[in-house]
One Martini backbone bead per residue (centre of mass of N, CA, C, O) as a GRO file, in nm:
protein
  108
    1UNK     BB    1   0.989  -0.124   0.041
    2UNK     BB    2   0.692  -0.109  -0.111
    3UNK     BB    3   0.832   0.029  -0.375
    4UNK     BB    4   1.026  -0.202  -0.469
    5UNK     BB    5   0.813  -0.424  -0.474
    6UNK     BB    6   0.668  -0.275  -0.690
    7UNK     BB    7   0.899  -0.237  -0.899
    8UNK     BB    8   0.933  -0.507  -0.938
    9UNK     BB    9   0.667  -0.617  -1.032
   10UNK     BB   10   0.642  -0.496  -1.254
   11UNK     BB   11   0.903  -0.583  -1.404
   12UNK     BB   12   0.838  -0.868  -1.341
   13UNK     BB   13   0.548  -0.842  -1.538
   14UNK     BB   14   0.646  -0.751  -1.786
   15UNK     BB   15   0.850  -0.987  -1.917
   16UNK     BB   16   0.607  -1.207  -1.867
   17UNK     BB   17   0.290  -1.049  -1.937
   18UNK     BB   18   0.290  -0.717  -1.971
   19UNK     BB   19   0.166  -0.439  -1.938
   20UNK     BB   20  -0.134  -0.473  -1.844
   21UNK     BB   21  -0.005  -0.660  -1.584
   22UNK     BB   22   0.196  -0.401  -1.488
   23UNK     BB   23  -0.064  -0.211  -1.420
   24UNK     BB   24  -0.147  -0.411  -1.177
   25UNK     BB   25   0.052  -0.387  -1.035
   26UNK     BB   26   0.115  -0.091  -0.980
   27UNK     BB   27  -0.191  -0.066  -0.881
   28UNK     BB   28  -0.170  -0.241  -0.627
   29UNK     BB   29   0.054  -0.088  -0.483
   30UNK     BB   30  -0.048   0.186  -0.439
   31UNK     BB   31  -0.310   0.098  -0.304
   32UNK     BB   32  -0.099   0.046  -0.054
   33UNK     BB   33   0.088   0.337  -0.013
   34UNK     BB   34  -0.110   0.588   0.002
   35UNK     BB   35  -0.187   0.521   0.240
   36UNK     BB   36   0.032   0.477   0.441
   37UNK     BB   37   0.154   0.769   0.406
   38UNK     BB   38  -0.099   0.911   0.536
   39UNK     BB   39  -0.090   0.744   0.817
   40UNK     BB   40   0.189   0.848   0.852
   41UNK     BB   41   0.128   1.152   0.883
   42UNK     BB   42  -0.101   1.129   1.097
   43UNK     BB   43   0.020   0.949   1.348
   44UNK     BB   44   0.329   1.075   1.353
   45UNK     BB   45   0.280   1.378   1.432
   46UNK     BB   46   0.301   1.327   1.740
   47UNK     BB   47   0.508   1.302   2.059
   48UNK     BB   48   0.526   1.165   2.367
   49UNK     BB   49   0.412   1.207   2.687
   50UNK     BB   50   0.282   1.489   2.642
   51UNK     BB   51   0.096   1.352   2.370
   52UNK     BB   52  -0.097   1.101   2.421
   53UNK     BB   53  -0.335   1.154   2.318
   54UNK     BB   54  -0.267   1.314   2.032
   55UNK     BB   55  -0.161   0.990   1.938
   56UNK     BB   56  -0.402   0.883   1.968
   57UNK     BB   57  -0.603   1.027   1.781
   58UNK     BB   58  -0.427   1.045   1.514
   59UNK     BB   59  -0.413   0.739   1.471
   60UNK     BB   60  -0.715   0.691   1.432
   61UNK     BB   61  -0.747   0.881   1.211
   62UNK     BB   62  -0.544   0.707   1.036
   63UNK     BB   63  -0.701   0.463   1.011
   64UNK     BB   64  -0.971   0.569   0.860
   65UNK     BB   65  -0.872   0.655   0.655
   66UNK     BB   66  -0.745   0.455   0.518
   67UNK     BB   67  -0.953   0.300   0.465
   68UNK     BB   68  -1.099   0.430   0.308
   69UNK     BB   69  -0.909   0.500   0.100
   70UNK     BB   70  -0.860   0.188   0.000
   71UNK     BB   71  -1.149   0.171  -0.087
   72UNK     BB   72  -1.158   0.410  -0.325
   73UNK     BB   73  -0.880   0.281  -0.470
   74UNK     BB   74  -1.060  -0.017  -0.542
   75UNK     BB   75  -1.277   0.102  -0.709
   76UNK     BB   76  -1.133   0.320  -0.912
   77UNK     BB   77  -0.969   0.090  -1.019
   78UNK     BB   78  -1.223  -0.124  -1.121
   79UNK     BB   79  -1.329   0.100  -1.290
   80UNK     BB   80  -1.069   0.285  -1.466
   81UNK     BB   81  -0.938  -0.016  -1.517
   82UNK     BB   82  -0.743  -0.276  -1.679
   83UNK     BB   83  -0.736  -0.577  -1.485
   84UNK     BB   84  -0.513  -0.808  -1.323
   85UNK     BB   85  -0.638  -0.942  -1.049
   86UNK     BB   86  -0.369  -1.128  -0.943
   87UNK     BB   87  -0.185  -0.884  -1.027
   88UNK     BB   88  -0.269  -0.721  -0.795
   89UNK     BB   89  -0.337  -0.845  -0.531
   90UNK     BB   90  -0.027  -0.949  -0.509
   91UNK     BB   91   0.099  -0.685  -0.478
   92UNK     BB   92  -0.069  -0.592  -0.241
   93UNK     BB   93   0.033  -0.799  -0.065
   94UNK     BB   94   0.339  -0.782  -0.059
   95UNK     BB   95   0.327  -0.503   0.043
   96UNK     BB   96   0.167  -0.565   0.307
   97UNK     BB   97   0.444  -0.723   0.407
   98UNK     BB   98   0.683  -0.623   0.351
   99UNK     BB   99   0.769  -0.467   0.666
  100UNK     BB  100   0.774  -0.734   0.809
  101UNK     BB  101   0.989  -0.887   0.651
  102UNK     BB  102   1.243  -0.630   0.704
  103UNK     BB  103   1.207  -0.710   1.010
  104UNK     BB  104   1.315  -0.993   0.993
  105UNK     BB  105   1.554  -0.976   0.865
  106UNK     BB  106   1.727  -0.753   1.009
  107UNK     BB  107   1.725  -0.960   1.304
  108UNK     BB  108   1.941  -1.155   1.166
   0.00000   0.00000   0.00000
């Protein structure tokens, strides 16, 4: 879901707004999906009543890289791209919230 909203935002800031605003829209959603794929294979690595402790732990490990890595990503993007700050955000933010929304939508 995080992907589609990335690439709707992509395409509808490219034709309001232009490539170079469509390119922070891109790097906005990146800078949202690449954590969470890393925490998503590190977090439910193991599985299991049998695997409990290792299931705490590696969630754990995977909240910190997250961190991290978003952090890396805002910096590098800020660094070495020219961002329209707005659509940047905002499409972070999109993305960020995509999976609540997803699961509202779904129970209904």
């Amino acid at each position: 879901m995080q992907l589609v909203v990335t690439l709707l935002s992509f395409v509808t800031v490219y034709f309001c707004w232009g490539f170079t605003a469509s390119q922070s829209a891109l790097a906005g959603g990146a800078v949202s999906i690449i954590p969470n794929i890393i925490f998503a294979q590190k977090a439910f690595k193991f599985a299991g009543a049998s695997a409990a402790k290792q299931v705490v732990d590696s969630f754990n490990k995977g909240v910190k890289i997250k961190m991290i890595l978003t952090a890396i990503l805002f910096v590098l993007c800020f660094k070495f791209l020219v961002l329209t700050p707005i659509v940047f955000f905002t499409t972070y933010s999109l993305t960020m919230v995509a999976p609540w929304l997803t699961a509202v939508v779904n129970k209904f």
